[in-house]
PDB file of C-alpha atoms and ligand atoms in Angstrom:
ATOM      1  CA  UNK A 250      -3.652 -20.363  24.617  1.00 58.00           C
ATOM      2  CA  UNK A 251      -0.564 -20.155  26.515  1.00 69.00           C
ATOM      3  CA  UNK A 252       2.499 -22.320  28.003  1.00 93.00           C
ATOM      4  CA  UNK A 253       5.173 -24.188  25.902  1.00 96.00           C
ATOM      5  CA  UNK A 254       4.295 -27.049  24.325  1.00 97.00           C
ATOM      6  CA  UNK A 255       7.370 -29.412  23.292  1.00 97.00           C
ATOM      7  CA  UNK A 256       6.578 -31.940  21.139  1.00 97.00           C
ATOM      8  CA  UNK A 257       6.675 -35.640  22.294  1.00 97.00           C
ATOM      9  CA  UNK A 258       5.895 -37.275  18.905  1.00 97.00           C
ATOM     10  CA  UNK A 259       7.975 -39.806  17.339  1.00 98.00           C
ATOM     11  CA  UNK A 260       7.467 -38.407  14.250  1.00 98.00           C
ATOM     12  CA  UNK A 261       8.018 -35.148  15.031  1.00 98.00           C
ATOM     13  CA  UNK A 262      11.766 -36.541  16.795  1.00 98.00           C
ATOM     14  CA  UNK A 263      12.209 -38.348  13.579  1.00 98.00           C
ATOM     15  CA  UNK A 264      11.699 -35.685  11.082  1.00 98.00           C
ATOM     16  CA  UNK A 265      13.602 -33.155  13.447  1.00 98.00           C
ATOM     17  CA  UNK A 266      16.586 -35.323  13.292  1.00 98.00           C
ATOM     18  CA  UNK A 267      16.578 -35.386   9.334  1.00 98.00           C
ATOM     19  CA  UNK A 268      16.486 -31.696   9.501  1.00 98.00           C
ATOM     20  CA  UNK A 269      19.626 -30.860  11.945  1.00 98.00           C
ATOM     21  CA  UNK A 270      21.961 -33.379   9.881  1.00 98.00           C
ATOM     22  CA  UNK A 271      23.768 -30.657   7.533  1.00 97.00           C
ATOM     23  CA  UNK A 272      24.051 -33.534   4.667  1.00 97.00           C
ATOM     24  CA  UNK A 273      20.063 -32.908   4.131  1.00 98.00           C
ATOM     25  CA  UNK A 274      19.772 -31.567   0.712  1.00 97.00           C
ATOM     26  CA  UNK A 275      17.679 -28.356   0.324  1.00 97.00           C
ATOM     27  CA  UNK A 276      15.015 -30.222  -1.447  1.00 97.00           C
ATOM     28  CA  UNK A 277      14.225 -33.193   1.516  1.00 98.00           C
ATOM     29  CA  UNK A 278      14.733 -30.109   4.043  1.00 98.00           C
ATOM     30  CA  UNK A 279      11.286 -28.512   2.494  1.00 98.00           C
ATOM     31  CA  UNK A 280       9.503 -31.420   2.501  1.00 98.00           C
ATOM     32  CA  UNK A 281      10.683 -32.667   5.915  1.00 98.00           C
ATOM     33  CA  UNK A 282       9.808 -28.918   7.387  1.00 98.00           C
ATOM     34  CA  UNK A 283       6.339 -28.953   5.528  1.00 98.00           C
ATOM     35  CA  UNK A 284       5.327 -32.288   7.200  1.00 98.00           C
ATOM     36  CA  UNK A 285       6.881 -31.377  10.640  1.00 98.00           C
ATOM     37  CA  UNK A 286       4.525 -28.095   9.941  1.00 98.00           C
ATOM     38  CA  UNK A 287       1.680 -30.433   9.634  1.00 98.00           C
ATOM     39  CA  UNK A 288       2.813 -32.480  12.752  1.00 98.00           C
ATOM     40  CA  UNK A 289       3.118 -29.280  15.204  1.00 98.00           C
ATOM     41  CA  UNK A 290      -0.440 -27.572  13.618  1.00 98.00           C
ATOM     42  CA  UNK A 291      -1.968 -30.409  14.762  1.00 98.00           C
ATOM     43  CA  UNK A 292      -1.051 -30.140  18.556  1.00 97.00           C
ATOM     44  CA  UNK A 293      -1.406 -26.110  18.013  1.00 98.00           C
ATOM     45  CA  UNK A 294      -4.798 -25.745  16.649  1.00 98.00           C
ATOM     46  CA  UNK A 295      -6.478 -28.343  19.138  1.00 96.00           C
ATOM     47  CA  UNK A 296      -8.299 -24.940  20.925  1.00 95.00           C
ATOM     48  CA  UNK A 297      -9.799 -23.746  17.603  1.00 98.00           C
ATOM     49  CA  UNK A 298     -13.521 -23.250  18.495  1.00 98.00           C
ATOM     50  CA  UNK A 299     -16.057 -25.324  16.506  1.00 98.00           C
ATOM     51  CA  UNK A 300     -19.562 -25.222  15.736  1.00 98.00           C
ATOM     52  CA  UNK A 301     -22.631 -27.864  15.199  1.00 98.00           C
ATOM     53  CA  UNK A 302     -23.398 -29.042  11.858  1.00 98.00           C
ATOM     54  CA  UNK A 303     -25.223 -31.888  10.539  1.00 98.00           C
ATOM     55  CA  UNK A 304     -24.773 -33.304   7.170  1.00 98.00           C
ATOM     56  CA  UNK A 305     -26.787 -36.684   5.540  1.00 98.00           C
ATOM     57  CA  UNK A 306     -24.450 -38.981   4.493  1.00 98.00           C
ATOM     58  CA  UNK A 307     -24.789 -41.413   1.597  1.00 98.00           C
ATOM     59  CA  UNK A 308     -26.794 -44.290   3.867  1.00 98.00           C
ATOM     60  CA  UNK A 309     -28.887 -41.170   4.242  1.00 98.00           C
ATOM     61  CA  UNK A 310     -28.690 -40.946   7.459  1.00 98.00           C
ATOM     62  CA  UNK A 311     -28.248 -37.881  10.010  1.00 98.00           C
ATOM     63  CA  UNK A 312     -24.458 -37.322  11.172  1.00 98.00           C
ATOM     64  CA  UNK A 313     -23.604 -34.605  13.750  1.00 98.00           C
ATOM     65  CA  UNK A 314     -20.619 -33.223  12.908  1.00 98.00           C
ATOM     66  CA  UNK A 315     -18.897 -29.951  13.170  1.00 98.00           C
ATOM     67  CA  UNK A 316     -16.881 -26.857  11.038  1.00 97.00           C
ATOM     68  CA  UNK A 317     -14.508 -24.843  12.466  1.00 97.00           C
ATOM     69  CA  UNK A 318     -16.337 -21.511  13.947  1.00 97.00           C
ATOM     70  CA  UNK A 319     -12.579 -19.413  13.924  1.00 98.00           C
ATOM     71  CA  UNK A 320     -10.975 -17.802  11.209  1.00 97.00           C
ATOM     72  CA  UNK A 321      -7.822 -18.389  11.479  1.00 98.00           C
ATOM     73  CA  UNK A 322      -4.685 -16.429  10.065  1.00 98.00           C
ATOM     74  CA  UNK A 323      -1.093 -17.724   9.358  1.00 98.00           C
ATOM     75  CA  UNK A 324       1.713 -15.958   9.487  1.00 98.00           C
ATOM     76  CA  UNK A 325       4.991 -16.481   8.155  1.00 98.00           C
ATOM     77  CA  UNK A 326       8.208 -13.891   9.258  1.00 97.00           C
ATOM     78  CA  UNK A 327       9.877 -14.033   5.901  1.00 95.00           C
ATOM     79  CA  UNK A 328      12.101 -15.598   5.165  1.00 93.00           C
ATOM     80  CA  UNK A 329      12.046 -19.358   6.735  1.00 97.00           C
ATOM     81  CA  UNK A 330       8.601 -18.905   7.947  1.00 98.00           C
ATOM     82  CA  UNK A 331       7.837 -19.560   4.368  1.00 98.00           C
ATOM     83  CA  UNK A 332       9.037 -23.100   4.594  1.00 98.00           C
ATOM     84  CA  UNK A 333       6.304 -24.218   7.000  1.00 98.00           C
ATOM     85  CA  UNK A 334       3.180 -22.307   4.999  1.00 98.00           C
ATOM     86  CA  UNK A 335       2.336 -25.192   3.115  1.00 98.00           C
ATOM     87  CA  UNK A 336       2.428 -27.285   5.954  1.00 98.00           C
ATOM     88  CA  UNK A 337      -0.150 -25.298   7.752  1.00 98.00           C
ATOM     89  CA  UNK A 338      -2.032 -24.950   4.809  1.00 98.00           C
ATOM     90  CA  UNK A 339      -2.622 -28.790   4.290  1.00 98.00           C
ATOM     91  CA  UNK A 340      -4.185 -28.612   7.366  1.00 98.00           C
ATOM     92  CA  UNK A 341      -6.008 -25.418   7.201  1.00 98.00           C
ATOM     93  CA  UNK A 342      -6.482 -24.751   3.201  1.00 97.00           C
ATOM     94  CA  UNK A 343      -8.973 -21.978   4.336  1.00 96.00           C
ATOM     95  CA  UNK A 344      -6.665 -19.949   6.259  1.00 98.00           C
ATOM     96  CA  UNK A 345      -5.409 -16.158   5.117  1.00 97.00           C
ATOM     97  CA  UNK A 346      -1.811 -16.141   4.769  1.00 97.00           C
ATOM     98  CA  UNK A 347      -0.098 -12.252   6.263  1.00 97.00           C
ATOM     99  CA  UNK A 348       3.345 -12.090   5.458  1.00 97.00           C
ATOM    100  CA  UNK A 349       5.454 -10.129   8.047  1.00 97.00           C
ATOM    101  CA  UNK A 350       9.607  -9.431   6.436  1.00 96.00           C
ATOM    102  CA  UNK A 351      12.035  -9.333   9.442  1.00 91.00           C
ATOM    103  CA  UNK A 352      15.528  -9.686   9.307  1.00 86.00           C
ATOM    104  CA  UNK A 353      17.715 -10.133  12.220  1.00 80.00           C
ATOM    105  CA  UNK A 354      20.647  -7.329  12.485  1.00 84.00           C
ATOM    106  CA  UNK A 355      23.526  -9.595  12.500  1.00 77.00           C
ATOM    107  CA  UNK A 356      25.394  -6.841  14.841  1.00 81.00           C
ATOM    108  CA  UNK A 357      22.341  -6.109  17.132  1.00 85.00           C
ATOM    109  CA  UNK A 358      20.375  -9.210  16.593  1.00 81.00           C
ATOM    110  CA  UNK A 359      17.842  -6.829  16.678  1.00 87.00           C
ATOM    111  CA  UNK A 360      14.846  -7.432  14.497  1.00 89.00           C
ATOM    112  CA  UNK A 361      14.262  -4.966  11.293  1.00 91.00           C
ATOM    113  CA  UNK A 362      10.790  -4.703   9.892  1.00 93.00           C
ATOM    114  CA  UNK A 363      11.091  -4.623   5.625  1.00 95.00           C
ATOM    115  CA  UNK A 364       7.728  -6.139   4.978  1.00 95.00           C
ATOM    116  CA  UNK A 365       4.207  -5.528   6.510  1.00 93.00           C
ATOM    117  CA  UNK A 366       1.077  -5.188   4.234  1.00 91.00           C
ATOM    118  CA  UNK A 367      -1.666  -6.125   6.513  1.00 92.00           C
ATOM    119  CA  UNK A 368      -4.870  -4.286   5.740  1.00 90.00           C
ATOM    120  CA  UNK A 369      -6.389  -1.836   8.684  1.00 91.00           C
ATOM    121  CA  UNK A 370      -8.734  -4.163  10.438  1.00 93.00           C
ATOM    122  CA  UNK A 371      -7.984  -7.693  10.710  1.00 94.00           C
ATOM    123  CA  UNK A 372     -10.915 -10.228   9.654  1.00 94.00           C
ATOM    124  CA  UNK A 373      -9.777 -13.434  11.534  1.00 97.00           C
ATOM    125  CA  UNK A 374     -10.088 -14.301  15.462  1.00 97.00           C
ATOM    126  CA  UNK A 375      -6.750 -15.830  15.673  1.00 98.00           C
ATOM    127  CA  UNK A 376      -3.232 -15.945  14.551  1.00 98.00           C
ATOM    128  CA  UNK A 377      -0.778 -18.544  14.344  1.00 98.00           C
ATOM    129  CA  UNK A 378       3.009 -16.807  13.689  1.00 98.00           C
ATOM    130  CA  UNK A 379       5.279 -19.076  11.983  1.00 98.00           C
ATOM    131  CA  UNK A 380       8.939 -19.102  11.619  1.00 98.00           C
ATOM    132  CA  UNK A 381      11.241 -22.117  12.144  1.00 98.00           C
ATOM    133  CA  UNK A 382      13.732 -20.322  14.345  1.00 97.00           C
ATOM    134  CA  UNK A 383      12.961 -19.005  18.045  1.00 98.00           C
ATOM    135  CA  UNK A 384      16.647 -18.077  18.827  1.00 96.00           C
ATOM    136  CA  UNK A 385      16.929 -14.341  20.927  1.00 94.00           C
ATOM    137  CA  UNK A 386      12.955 -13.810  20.352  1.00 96.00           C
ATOM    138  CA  UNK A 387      13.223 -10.375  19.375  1.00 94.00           C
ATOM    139  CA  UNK A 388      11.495 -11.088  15.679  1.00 95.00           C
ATOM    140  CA  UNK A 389       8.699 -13.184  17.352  1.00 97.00           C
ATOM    141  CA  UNK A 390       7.868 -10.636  20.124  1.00 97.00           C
ATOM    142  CA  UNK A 391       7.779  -7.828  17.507  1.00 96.00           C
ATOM    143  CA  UNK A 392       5.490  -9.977  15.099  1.00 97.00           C
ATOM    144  CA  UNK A 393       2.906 -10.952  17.957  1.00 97.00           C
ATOM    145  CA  UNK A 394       3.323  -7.062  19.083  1.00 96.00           C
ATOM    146  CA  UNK A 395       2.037  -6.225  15.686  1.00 96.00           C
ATOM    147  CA  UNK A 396      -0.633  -8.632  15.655  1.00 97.00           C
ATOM    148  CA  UNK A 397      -1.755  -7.302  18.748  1.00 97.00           C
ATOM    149  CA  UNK A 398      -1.916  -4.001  17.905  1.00 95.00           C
ATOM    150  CA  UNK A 399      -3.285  -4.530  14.615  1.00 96.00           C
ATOM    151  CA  UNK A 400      -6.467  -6.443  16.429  1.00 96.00           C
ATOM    152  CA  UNK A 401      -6.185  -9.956  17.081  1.00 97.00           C
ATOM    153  CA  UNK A 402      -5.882 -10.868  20.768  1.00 93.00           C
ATOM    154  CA  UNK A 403      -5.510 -14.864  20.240  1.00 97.00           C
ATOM    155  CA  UNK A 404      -1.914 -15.188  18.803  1.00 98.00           C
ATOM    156  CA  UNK A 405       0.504 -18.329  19.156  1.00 98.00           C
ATOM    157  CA  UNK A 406       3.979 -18.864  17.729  1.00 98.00           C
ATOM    158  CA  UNK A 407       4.265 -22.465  16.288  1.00 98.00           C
ATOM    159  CA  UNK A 408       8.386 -22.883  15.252  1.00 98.00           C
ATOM    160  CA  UNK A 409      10.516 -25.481  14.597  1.00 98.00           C
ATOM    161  CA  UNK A 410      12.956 -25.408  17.646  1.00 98.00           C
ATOM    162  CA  UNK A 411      13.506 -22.600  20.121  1.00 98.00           C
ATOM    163  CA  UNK A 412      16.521 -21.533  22.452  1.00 98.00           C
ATOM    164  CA  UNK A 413      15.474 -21.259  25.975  1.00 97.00           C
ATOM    165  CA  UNK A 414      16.703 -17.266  26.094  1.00 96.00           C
ATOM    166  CA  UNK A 415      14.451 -16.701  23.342  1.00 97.00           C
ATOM    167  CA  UNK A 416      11.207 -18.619  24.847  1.00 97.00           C
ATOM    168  CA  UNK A 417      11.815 -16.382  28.119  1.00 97.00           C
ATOM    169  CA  UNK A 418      11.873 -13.613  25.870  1.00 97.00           C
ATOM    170  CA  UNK A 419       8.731 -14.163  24.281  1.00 98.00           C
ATOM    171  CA  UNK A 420       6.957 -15.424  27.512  1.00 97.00           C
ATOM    172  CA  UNK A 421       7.858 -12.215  29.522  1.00 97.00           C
ATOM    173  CA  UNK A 422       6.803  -9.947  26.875  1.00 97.00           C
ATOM    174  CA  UNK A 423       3.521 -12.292  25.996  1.00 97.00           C
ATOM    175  CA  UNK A 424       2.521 -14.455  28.439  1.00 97.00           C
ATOM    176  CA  UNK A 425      -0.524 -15.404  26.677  1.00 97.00           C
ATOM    177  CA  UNK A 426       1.021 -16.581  23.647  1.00 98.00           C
ATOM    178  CA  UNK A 427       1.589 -20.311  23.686  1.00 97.00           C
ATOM    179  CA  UNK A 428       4.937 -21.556  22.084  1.00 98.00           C
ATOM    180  CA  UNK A 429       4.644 -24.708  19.707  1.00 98.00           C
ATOM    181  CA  UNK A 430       7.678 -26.084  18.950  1.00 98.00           C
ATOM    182  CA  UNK A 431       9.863 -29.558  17.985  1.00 98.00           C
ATOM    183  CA  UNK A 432      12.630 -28.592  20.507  1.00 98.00           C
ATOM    184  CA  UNK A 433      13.530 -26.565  23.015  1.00 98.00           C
ATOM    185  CA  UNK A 434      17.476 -26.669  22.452  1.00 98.00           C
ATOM    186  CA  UNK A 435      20.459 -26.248  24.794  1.00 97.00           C
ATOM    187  CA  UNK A 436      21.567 -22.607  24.221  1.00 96.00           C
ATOM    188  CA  UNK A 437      22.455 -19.840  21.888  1.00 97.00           C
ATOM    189  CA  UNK A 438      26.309 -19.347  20.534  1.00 95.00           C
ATOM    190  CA  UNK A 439      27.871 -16.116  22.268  1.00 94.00           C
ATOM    191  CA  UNK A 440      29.737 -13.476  20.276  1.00 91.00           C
ATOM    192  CA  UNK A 441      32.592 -14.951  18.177  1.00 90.00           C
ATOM    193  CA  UNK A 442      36.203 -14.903  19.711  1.00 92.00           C
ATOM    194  CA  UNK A 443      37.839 -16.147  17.076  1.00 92.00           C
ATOM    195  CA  UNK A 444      37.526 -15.787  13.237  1.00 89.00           C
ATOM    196  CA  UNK A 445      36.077 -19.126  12.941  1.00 88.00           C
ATOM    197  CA  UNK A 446      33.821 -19.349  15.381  1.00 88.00           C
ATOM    198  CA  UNK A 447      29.908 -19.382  14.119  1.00 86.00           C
ATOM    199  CA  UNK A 448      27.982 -15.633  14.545  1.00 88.00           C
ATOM    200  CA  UNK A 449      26.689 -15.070  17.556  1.00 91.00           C
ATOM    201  CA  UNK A 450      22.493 -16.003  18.452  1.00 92.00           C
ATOM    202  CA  UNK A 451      22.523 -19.352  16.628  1.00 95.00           C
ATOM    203  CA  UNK A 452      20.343 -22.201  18.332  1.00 97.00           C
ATOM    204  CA  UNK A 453      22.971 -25.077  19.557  1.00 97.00           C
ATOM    205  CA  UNK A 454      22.733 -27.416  18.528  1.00 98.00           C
ATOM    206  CA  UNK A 455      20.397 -26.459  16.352  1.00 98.00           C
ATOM    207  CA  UNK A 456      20.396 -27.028  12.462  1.00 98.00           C
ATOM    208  CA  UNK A 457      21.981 -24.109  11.028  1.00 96.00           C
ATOM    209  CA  UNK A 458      20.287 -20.930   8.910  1.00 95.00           C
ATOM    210  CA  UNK A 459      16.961 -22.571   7.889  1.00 97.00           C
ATOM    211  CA  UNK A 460      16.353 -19.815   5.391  1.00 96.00           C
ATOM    212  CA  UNK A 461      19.798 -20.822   4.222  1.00 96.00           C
ATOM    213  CA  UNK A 462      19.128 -24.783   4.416  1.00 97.00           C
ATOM    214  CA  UNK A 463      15.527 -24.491   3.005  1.00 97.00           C
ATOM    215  CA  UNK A 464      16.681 -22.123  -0.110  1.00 96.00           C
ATOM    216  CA  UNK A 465      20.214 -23.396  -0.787  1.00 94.00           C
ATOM    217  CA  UNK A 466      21.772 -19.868  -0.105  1.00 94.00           C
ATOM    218  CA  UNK A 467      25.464 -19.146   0.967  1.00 84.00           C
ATOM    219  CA  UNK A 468      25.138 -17.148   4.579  1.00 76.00           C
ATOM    220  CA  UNK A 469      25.640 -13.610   3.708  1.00 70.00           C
TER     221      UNK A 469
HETATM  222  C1  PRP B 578      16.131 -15.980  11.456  1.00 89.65           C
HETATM  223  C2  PRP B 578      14.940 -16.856  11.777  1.00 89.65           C
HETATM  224  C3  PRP B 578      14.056 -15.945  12.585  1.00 89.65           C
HETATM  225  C4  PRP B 578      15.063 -15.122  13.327  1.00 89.65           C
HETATM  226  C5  PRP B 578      15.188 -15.669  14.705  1.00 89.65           C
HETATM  227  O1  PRP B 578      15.826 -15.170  10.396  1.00 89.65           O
HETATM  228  O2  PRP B 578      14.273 -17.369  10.649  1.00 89.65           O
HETATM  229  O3  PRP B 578      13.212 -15.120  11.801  1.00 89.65           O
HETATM  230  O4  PRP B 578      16.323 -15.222  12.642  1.00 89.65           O
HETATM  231  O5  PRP B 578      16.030 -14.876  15.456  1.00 89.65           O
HETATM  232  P1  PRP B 578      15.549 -14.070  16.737  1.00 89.65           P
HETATM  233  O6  PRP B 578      14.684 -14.978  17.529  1.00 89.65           O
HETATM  234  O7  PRP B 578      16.859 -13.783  17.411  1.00 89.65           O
HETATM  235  O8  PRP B 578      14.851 -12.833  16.284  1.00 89.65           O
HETATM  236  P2  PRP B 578      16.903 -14.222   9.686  1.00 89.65           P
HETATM  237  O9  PRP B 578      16.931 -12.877  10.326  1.00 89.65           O
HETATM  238  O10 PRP B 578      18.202 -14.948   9.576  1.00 89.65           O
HETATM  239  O11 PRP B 578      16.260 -13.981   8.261  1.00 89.65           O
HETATM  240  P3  PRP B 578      15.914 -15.010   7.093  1.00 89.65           P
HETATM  241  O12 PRP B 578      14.736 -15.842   7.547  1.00 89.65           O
HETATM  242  O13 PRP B 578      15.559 -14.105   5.979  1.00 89.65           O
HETATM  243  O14 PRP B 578      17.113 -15.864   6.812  1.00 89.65           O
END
């Protein structure tokens, strides 16, 4: 598990698209984010190990087959990451769901830890982290860092798109953390100059606050 992995599927363009146009209503934003979820799983969890089983099907007749040997963990940095849980979940309905609450200091753009409940000793074998925005990487590389200390040495990221700044960020600090993503976009916006001017460490071009756009909140 390691590298970035870009997506090249048309779908995955497609849906992308629908989410950067601001005139997507919060409502089509979920679902559109909660199938793109489904989209990048898919390419993320292709290393998951498996294990033999047979079952008889209704000719009966022998099938080999197989069931997923990994337990796997999701989880979502509150708040966007919520908006691709369900996504995941279609495809892994089995999976335990750890919530990690980060915000980013809007004058350090330094991640804040609010939330963490996980319980002493983790019982799965890997970890996918999900949040829709890779932008400095300073609340992914403090989620995997927790992760990793709390036990689990398989851990990817799996995001919606990702600034190049913030990729190197989370490659340098864990290499062996693969990056799933839609995009990797252009850049990240630099302090503001001038009173209009957006906040500094958005992804351009990007599609704006997605914990904003997927809960129909004013930025704060
Ligand atoms: C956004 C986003 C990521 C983080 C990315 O969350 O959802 O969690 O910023 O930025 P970084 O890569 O520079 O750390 P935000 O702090 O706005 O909180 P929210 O999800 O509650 O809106």
């Amino acid at each position: 598990m390691n590298g970035v992995h870009e997506s090249q599927h048309p779908l995955v363009k497609e849906k992308l698209t629908i989410l950067r146009d601001p005139a997507t209503p919060p409502k089509t934003f979920r679902a559109v984010m909660r199938s793109l979820t489904t989209l990048l799983m898919y390419e993320a969890t292709r290393d998951l190990k498996i294990e033999p089983v047979s079952v008889i099907t209704p000719l009966q007749a022998k099938a080999q087959g197989v069931r997923l040997a990994d337990r796997v963990g999701l989880v979502p940095i509150l708040r966007a990451g919520l908006g691709m849980v369900d996504g995941a979940l279609d495809l892994l309905p089995d999976a335990q769901v750890w919530h990690i609450g980060l915000y980013r200091d809007e004058e350090t753009l330094r991640p804040v830890t609010y939330y963490n409940k996980l319980p002493r000793k983790p019982r799965v074998d890997v970890c996918f982290v999900l949040d829709p925005m890779l932008a400095t990487g300073g609340s992914a590389v403090a989620t995997v860092s927790i992760l990793k200390e709390w036990g689990v040495e398989r851990v990817a990221f799996v995001g919606i798109l990702a600034a190049p700044e913030g990729v190197d960020h989370l490659q340098s600090h864990h290499p062996d953390t693969a990056v799933y993503v839609a995009h990797v976009d252009d850049h990240l916006t630099p302090p503001p100059q001038r009173p209009d001017d957006p906040p500094a460490g958005f992804i351009v071009p990007g599609l704006g606050d997605a914990g904003d756009r997927l809960f129909g909140t004013e930025p704060q």
